[in-house]
C-alpha cells in the first residue's frame, strides 16, 4: 500500500474518520458524537443511522483537511464492519466500499473490538502484545489474553449487562444525562465510596474468584443500586445521597474489573495490561490499575479520544489486517456489515503464556 489509510467508525453513536500515514502515524482524527439520543436516555438505532448518513461526508472531509491530504492520495480505506447497530454499520460499510471502489484502493473491514485493542499503540509504540486486555464499552465487557496481534484468547465476558451499560443505567436512576459514565464519575468525586456496600458480582468477599471462569456480571449490581436509589427517593433523601451512591457503585465496578483482570495477569504470568473501550476512560479505574501493576507491570490506556469510539483505532487495525493480506479479495473473516461477529482470531478460554 502506498499513501495514507482512512479509517471509518459508525458502529453506534459516533461518526468518526481518521487518517494514518502508511507507517501507522496518526495524521488526523475527527469524531462527531451524536447528541440526537440525549433526550431518550439511550441510543435510538434509526436516529443513529440517519445521523451517520448526514455526517459521514463532512467528517471525512474534515479528517482529510486536517491531515492535509486529498482523496486521491489515499492508499486504503478501513471500516468497522462489526459488531454494532446494523443500520449504523451499513452507513460506514456502504460509504467506504463505494469510496474505495471509486478510488481503486483496497477496502478492509475490521472488527470494532479489535479496533479497541489497536487504540493505545497509536500513542505509545510499546502498547503491543503480549498483553492482557480488558475491553469495557457500552456494549461489551471482555477479558482477552493476546500473545500476539491477531491471536486472542477470550478468557471472560459479561453474562448480562456490559460495564458501560451499568454506568448508563445507574446514571439514569440518579437523574444524570446519557452517556452516563462521565457523569457518574464526576458526581462520584464528591461522594464517599464506602457509604453503600453494593454487591461485587462473581467475586468472593475480600477478593478472589468464586468460580474458575473469568466472566463478569453487572445486572445484580445495577438492580441493587436502583433499589437503593428508589428507597432513598421514597425517604426524600436521594438528592443528598446521590454522590455517595454514585461513588459506591463506581467503587464496586472498579473492584470487580481490576480483581478479575489481575486474576488473568496471574494466570498468564503477563503483567502488561491494556485497557480499551469507553469505560476505560474512567479515572479511578485507571488509578487502581496503575497502583496494582506498579512497580514492574505496565498499563496501556489511550487518551480519552482514543479510548472512546474513533476512526483512528479502526485505521490502525485495518493496517494490520491489510498486512495479513485481507481486503477486497475475500480473505479475512469479515466481508460485510454484521450486527454481531466474533473477533477474528479469537479462541475461547485457554490460558497459556505461549499463546
Ligand atoms: O467504547 P464506547 O465509546 O462505545 C461502545 O462501543 O459502546 O463506550 C461507551 C461507554 C458508555 O456506556 C459510557 O457511559 C462509558 O463508555 N463511559 C464511561 C466513561 N466515559 C465513557 N464509563 C465510566 N467512566 C467514564 N469516564
Ligand atoms: Zn467501542
Tab-separated table of N, CA, C and O in Angstrom, residues 106-191:
chain	number	residue	atom	x	y	z
A	106	UNK	N	-7.514	-0.557	-1.833
A	106	UNK	CA	-8.037	-1.661	-1.013
A	106	UNK	C	-9.046	-1.172	0.028
A	106	UNK	O	-8.881	-0.090	0.600
A	107	UNK	N	-10.074	-2.005	0.247
A	107	UNK	CA	-11.086	-1.754	1.277
A	107	UNK	C	-10.941	-2.874	2.301
A	107	UNK	O	-10.928	-4.053	1.929
A	108	UNK	N	-10.820	-2.514	3.564
A	108	UNK	CA	-10.615	-3.575	4.565
A	108	UNK	C	-11.583	-3.408	5.735
A	108	UNK	O	-11.554	-2.416	6.452
A	109	UNK	N	-12.508	-4.395	5.880
A	109	UNK	CA	-13.436	-4.351	7.006
A	109	UNK	C	-12.760	-4.900	8.261
A	109	UNK	O	-12.052	-5.909	8.197
A	110	UNK	N	-12.933	-4.207	9.391
A	110	UNK	CA	-12.316	-4.693	10.631
A	110	UNK	C	-13.370	-4.806	11.736
A	110	UNK	O	-14.451	-4.242	11.647
A	111	UNK	N	-13.004	-5.555	12.772
A	111	UNK	CA	-13.874	-5.771	13.925
A	111	UNK	C	-13.657	-4.627	14.916
A	111	UNK	O	-12.520	-4.318	15.287
A	112	UNK	N	-14.757	-4.013	15.333
A	112	UNK	CA	-14.688	-2.857	16.229
A	112	UNK	C	-13.870	-3.142	17.508
A	112	UNK	O	-13.090	-2.297	17.959
A	113	UNK	N	-14.043	-4.348	18.085
A	113	UNK	CA	-13.339	-4.635	19.339
A	113	UNK	C	-11.846	-4.862	19.087
A	113	UNK	O	-11.024	-4.550	19.948
A	114	UNK	N	-11.485	-5.393	17.923
A	114	UNK	CA	-10.059	-5.464	17.588
A	114	UNK	C	-9.525	-4.040	17.432
A	114	UNK	O	-8.379	-3.749	17.786
A	115	UNK	N	-10.378	-3.145	16.928
A	115	UNK	CA	-10.003	-1.732	16.847
A	115	UNK	C	-9.610	-1.196	18.214
A	115	UNK	O	-8.567	-0.555	18.369
A	116	UNK	N	-10.416	-1.499	19.237
A	116	UNK	CA	-10.079	-1.007	20.584
A	116	UNK	C	-8.714	-1.539	21.047
A	116	UNK	O	-7.989	-0.848	21.764
A	117	UNK	N	-8.353	-2.759	20.643
A	117	UNK	CA	-7.035	-3.296	21.013
A	117	UNK	C	-5.906	-2.474	20.380
A	117	UNK	O	-4.811	-2.390	20.916
A	118	UNK	N	-6.193	-1.905	19.202
A	118	UNK	CA	-5.181	-1.139	18.470
A	118	UNK	C	-5.205	0.353	18.814
A	118	UNK	O	-4.489	1.136	18.201
A	119	UNK	N	-6.049	0.767	19.770
A	119	UNK	CA	-6.107	2.185	20.134
A	119	UNK	C	-4.827	2.680	20.800
A	119	UNK	O	-4.163	3.598	20.291
A	120	UNK	N	-4.446	2.098	21.948
A	120	UNK	CA	-3.310	2.646	22.699
A	120	UNK	C	-1.988	2.727	21.925
A	120	UNK	O	-1.192	3.643	22.165
A	121	UNK	N	-1.761	1.809	20.967
A	121	UNK	CA	-0.481	1.822	20.245
A	121	UNK	C	-0.336	3.074	19.369
A	121	UNK	O	0.771	3.449	18.980
A	122	UNK	N	-1.458	3.742	19.114
A	122	UNK	CA	-1.388	4.993	18.340
A	122	UNK	C	-0.639	6.074	19.110
A	122	UNK	O	-0.107	7.015	18.531
A	123	UNK	N	-0.642	5.949	20.436
A	123	UNK	CA	0.008	6.980	21.263
A	123	UNK	C	1.249	6.467	21.986
A	123	UNK	O	2.030	7.261	22.501
A	124	UNK	N	1.382	5.148	22.061
A	124	UNK	CA	2.509	4.558	22.782
A	124	UNK	C	2.994	3.329	22.004
A	124	UNK	O	2.328	2.290	22.004
A	125	UNK	N	4.137	3.451	21.338
A	125	UNK	CA	4.615	2.343	20.495
A	125	UNK	C	4.850	1.035	21.263
A	125	UNK	O	4.946	-0.032	20.652
A	126	UNK	N	4.919	1.151	22.599
A	126	UNK	CA	5.143	-0.083	23.380
A	126	UNK	C	3.851	-0.825	23.692
A	126	UNK	O	3.880	-1.910	24.276
A	127	UNK	N	2.698	-0.253	23.317
A	127	UNK	CA	1.403	-0.885	23.625
A	127	UNK	C	1.090	-1.994	22.626
A	127	UNK	O	0.105	-1.956	21.892
A	128	UNK	N	1.968	-2.999	22.607
A	128	UNK	CA	1.823	-4.123	21.679
A	128	UNK	C	1.816	-5.420	22.488
A	128	UNK	O	2.286	-5.452	23.624
A	129	UNK	N	1.267	-6.527	21.925
A	129	UNK	CA	1.293	-7.796	22.654
A	129	UNK	C	2.728	-8.215	22.952
A	129	UNK	O	3.646	-7.770	22.262
A	130	UNK	N	2.936	-9.086	23.953
A	130	UNK	CA	1.863	-9.735	24.709
A	130	UNK	C	1.224	-8.798	25.745
A	130	UNK	O	1.926	-8.034	26.390
A	131	UNK	N	-0.107	-8.895	25.883
A	131	UNK	CA	-0.793	-8.197	26.956
A	131	UNK	C	-2.102	-8.897	27.316
A	131	UNK	O	-2.628	-9.691	26.537
A	132	UNK	N	-2.581	-8.585	28.522
A	132	UNK	CA	-3.927	-8.971	28.935
A	132	UNK	C	-4.776	-7.735	28.645
A	132	UNK	O	-4.395	-6.627	29.026
A	133	UNK	N	-5.889	-7.905	27.919
A	133	UNK	CA	-6.705	-6.744	27.546
A	133	UNK	C	-8.063	-6.792	28.215
A	133	UNK	O	-8.745	-7.820	28.190
A	134	UNK	N	-8.421	-5.674	28.818
A	134	UNK	CA	-9.771	-5.513	29.354
A	134	UNK	C	-10.486	-4.509	28.456
A	134	UNK	O	-10.111	-3.337	28.409
A	135	UNK	N	-11.487	-5.003	27.718
A	135	UNK	CA	-12.262	-4.124	26.832
A	135	UNK	C	-13.615	-3.879	27.470
A	135	UNK	O	-14.393	-4.820	27.676
A	136	UNK	N	-13.875	-2.634	27.812
A	136	UNK	CA	-15.099	-2.288	28.541
A	136	UNK	C	-15.792	-1.125	27.849
A	136	UNK	O	-15.310	-0.004	27.884
A	137	UNK	N	-16.922	-1.423	27.221
A	137	UNK	CA	-17.617	-0.370	26.490
A	137	UNK	C	-19.096	-0.423	26.829
A	137	UNK	O	-19.529	-1.117	27.751
A	138	UNK	N	-19.891	0.312	26.039
A	138	UNK	CA	-21.324	0.323	26.287
A	138	UNK	C	-21.985	-0.994	25.902
A	138	UNK	O	-23.038	-1.342	26.433
A	139	UNK	N	-21.359	-1.728	24.997
A	139	UNK	CA	-21.973	-2.975	24.523
A	139	UNK	C	-21.211	-4.225	24.923
A	139	UNK	O	-21.742	-5.331	24.809
A	140	UNK	N	-19.954	-4.082	25.371
A	140	UNK	CA	-19.119	-5.260	25.623
A	140	UNK	C	-18.297	-5.144	26.887
A	140	UNK	O	-17.902	-4.047	27.278
A	141	UNK	N	-18.051	-6.285	27.501
A	141	UNK	CA	-17.083	-6.394	28.592
A	141	UNK	C	-16.325	-7.681	28.319
A	141	UNK	O	-16.897	-8.760	28.378
A	142	UNK	N	-15.069	-7.563	27.950
A	142	UNK	CA	-14.287	-8.737	27.535
A	142	UNK	C	-12.907	-8.710	28.166
A	142	UNK	O	-12.280	-7.652	28.221
A	143	UNK	N	-12.479	-9.896	28.568
A	143	UNK	CA	-11.121	-10.049	29.067
A	143	UNK	C	-10.399	-10.973	28.085
A	143	UNK	O	-10.846	-12.098	27.838
A	144	UNK	N	-9.313	-10.487	27.504
A	144	UNK	CA	-8.593	-11.245	26.471
A	144	UNK	C	-7.128	-11.394	26.847
A	144	UNK	O	-6.544	-10.495	27.465
A	145	UNK	N	-6.578	-12.501	26.442
A	145	UNK	CA	-5.127	-12.669	26.536
A	145	UNK	C	-4.610	-12.667	25.108
A	145	UNK	O	-5.018	-13.489	24.284
A	146	UNK	N	-3.765	-11.677	24.793
A	146	UNK	CA	-3.257	-11.521	23.428
A	146	UNK	C	-1.753	-11.767	23.407
A	146	UNK	O	-0.975	-10.872	23.744
A	147	UNK	N	-1.317	-12.982	23.065
A	147	UNK	CA	0.127	-13.236	22.985
A	147	UNK	C	0.759	-12.528	21.794
A	147	UNK	O	1.944	-12.218	21.803
A	148	UNK	N	-0.037	-12.282	20.740
A	148	UNK	CA	0.456	-11.508	19.586
A	148	UNK	C	-0.737	-10.937	18.847
A	148	UNK	O	-1.866	-11.352	19.084
A	149	UNK	N	-0.511	-9.965	17.979
A	149	UNK	CA	-1.602	-9.386	17.192
A	149	UNK	C	-2.291	-10.494	16.398
A	149	UNK	O	-1.629	-11.339	15.804
A	150	UNK	N	-3.606	-10.483	16.416
A	150	UNK	CA	-4.363	-11.451	15.619
A	150	UNK	C	-4.648	-12.747	16.339
A	150	UNK	O	-5.367	-13.607	15.821
A	151	UNK	N	-4.068	-12.932	17.539
A	151	UNK	CA	-4.295	-14.152	18.312
A	151	UNK	C	-4.872	-13.738	19.664
A	151	UNK	O	-4.157	-13.140	20.477
A	152	UNK	N	-6.140	-14.006	19.879
A	152	UNK	CA	-6.796	-13.525	21.084
A	152	UNK	C	-7.523	-14.654	21.801
A	152	UNK	O	-8.399	-15.289	21.216
A	153	UNK	N	-7.141	-14.897	23.046
A	153	UNK	CA	-7.838	-15.899	23.859
A	153	UNK	C	-8.897	-15.176	24.679
A	153	UNK	O	-8.553	-14.321	25.500
A	154	UNK	N	-10.144	-15.529	24.443
A	154	UNK	CA	-11.232	-14.897	25.198
A	154	UNK	C	-11.335	-15.593	26.549
A	154	UNK	O	-11.774	-16.733	26.647
A	155	UNK	N	-10.896	-14.897	27.610
A	155	UNK	CA	-10.907	-15.504	28.947
A	155	UNK	C	-12.263	-15.339	29.609
A	155	UNK	O	-12.732	-16.220	30.321
A	156	UNK	N	-12.889	-14.190	29.406
A	156	UNK	CA	-14.182	-13.950	30.046
A	156	UNK	C	-14.948	-12.831	29.370
A	156	UNK	O	-14.366	-11.989	28.686
A	157	UNK	N	-16.266	-12.857	29.580
A	157	UNK	CA	-17.151	-11.812	29.045
A	157	UNK	C	-18.222	-11.553	30.081
A	157	UNK	O	-18.351	-12.291	31.046
A	158	UNK	N	-19.071	-10.569	29.818
A	158	UNK	CA	-20.176	-10.361	30.738
A	158	UNK	C	-21.275	-11.386	30.452
A	158	UNK	O	-21.499	-11.776	29.315
A	159	UNK	N	-21.919	-11.816	31.525
A	159	UNK	CA	-23.028	-12.765	31.352
A	159	UNK	C	-24.345	-12.033	31.168
A	159	UNK	O	-25.358	-12.644	30.863
A	160	UNK	N	-24.349	-10.719	31.412
A	160	UNK	CA	-25.596	-9.959	31.238
A	160	UNK	C	-25.269	-8.559	30.703
A	160	UNK	O	-24.982	-8.418	29.536
A	161	UNK	N	-25.281	-7.541	31.559
A	161	UNK	CA	-25.032	-6.182	31.079
A	161	UNK	C	-23.538	-5.933	30.878
A	161	UNK	O	-22.701	-6.501	31.584
A	162	UNK	N	-23.229	-5.020	29.957
A	162	UNK	CA	-21.848	-4.566	29.810
A	162	UNK	C	-21.567	-3.533	30.910
A	162	UNK	O	-22.488	-2.948	31.472
A	163	UNK	N	-20.279	-3.320	31.190
A	163	UNK	CA	-19.906	-2.376	32.251
A	163	UNK	C	-20.428	-0.972	31.940
A	163	UNK	O	-20.970	-0.286	32.822
A	164	UNK	N	-20.307	-0.550	30.689
A	164	UNK	CA	-20.774	0.793	30.309
A	164	UNK	C	-22.287	0.912	30.427
A	164	UNK	O	-22.817	1.966	30.804
A	165	UNK	N	-22.950	-0.191	30.093
A	165	UNK	CA	-24.410	-0.220	30.201
A	165	UNK	C	-24.821	-0.003	31.661
A	165	UNK	O	-25.788	0.700	31.947
A	166	UNK	N	-24.087	-0.614	32.585
A	166	UNK	CA	-24.386	-0.444	34.016
A	166	UNK	C	-24.196	1.025	34.410
A	166	UNK	O	-25.038	1.607	35.102
A	167	UNK	N	-23.100	1.643	33.938
A	167	UNK	CA	-22.895	3.076	34.209
A	167	UNK	C	-24.065	3.879	33.656
A	167	UNK	O	-24.581	4.791	34.312
A	168	UNK	N	-24.496	3.558	32.430
A	168	UNK	CA	-25.573	4.337	31.793
A	168	UNK	C	-26.893	4.167	32.544
A	168	UNK	O	-27.661	5.121	32.713
A	169	UNK	N	-27.172	2.932	32.992
A	169	UNK	CA	-28.442	2.704	33.697
A	169	UNK	C	-28.434	3.332	35.082
A	169	UNK	O	-29.433	3.906	35.512
A	170	UNK	N	-27.312	3.252	35.774
A	170	UNK	CA	-27.214	3.884	37.096
A	170	UNK	C	-27.337	5.401	36.953
A	170	UNK	O	-27.995	6.067	37.755
A	171	UNK	N	-26.745	5.938	35.890
A	171	UNK	CA	-26.860	7.386	35.648
A	171	UNK	C	-28.325	7.780	35.508
A	171	UNK	O	-28.772	8.778	36.073
A	172	UNK	N	-29.071	6.957	34.780
A	172	UNK	CA	-30.482	7.292	34.567
A	172	UNK	C	-31.246	7.290	35.893
A	172	UNK	O	-32.031	8.177	36.181
A	173	UNK	N	-30.950	6.274	36.728
A	173	UNK	CA	-31.601	6.173	38.035
A	173	UNK	C	-31.275	7.392	38.901
A	173	UNK	O	-32.091	7.844	39.695
A	174	UNK	N	-30.058	7.937	38.712
A	174	UNK	CA	-29.642	9.084	39.526
A	174	UNK	C	-29.982	10.421	38.862
A	174	UNK	O	-29.577	11.484	39.346
A	175	UNK	N	-30.706	10.338	37.737
A	175	UNK	CA	-31.126	11.565	37.062
A	175	UNK	C	-30.005	12.266	36.315
A	175	UNK	O	-30.036	13.484	36.128
A	176	UNK	N	-28.993	11.485	35.879
A	176	UNK	CA	-27.867	12.078	35.154
A	176	UNK	C	-28.053	11.845	33.648
A	176	UNK	O	-28.733	10.906	33.240
A	177	UNK	N	-27.424	12.679	32.819
A	177	UNK	CA	-27.624	12.555	31.371
A	177	UNK	C	-26.872	11.370	30.750
A	177	UNK	O	-25.953	10.820	31.353
A	178	UNK	N	-27.273	11.005	29.530
A	178	UNK	CA	-26.588	9.981	28.745
A	178	UNK	C	-25.479	10.660	27.940
A	178	UNK	O	-25.697	11.767	27.459
A	179	UNK	N	-24.294	10.063	27.726
A	179	UNK	CA	-23.845	8.793	28.305
A	179	UNK	C	-23.500	8.947	29.778
A	179	UNK	O	-22.959	9.965	30.195
A	180	UNK	N	-23.800	7.899	30.532
A	180	UNK	CA	-23.742	8.001	31.978
A	180	UNK	C	-22.362	7.964	32.600
A	180	UNK	O	-22.155	8.538	33.677
A	181	UNK	N	-21.417	7.289	31.950
A	181	UNK	CA	-20.095	7.088	32.559
A	181	UNK	C	-19.438	8.362	33.055
A	181	UNK	O	-19.120	8.486	34.247
A	182	UNK	N	-19.223	9.330	32.158
A	182	UNK	CA	-18.541	10.557	32.596
A	182	UNK	C	-19.328	11.277	33.690
A	182	UNK	O	-18.723	11.832	34.619
A	183	UNK	N	-20.666	11.272	33.594
A	183	UNK	CA	-21.499	11.975	34.588
A	183	UNK	C	-21.414	11.290	35.951
A	183	UNK	O	-21.314	11.954	36.989
A	184	UNK	N	-21.426	9.960	35.964
A	184	UNK	CA	-21.305	9.225	37.231
A	184	UNK	C	-19.936	9.497	37.849
A	184	UNK	O	-19.816	9.754	39.051
A	185	UNK	N	-18.884	9.449	37.009
A	185	UNK	CA	-17.533	9.703	37.525
A	185	UNK	C	-17.439	11.096	38.164
A	185	UNK	O	-16.890	11.247	39.257
A	186	UNK	N	-18.009	12.078	37.491
A	186	UNK	CA	-17.952	13.453	38.002
A	186	UNK	C	-18.687	13.568	39.347
A	186	UNK	O	-18.183	14.121	40.305
A	187	UNK	N	-19.899	13.003	39.391
A	187	UNK	CA	-20.692	13.073	40.627
A	187	UNK	C	-19.993	12.319	41.762
A	187	UNK	O	-20.010	12.757	42.924
A	188	UNK	N	-19.360	11.192	41.421
A	188	UNK	CA	-18.719	10.352	42.431
A	188	UNK	C	-17.556	11.060	43.126
A	188	UNK	O	-17.189	10.712	44.254
A	189	UNK	N	-16.983	12.055	42.450
A	189	UNK	CA	-15.837	12.769	43.036
A	189	UNK	C	-16.180	13.388	44.382
A	189	UNK	O	-15.323	13.512	45.248
A	190	UNK	N	-17.452	13.758	44.565
A	190	UNK	CA	-17.826	14.375	45.847
A	190	UNK	C	-18.549	13.386	46.760
A	190	UNK	O	-19.189	13.782	47.736
A	191	UNK	N	-18.452	12.076	46.443
A	191	UNK	CA	-19.144	11.080	47.253
A	191	UNK	C	-18.183	10.184	48.028
A	191	UNK	O	-16.984	10.150	47.746
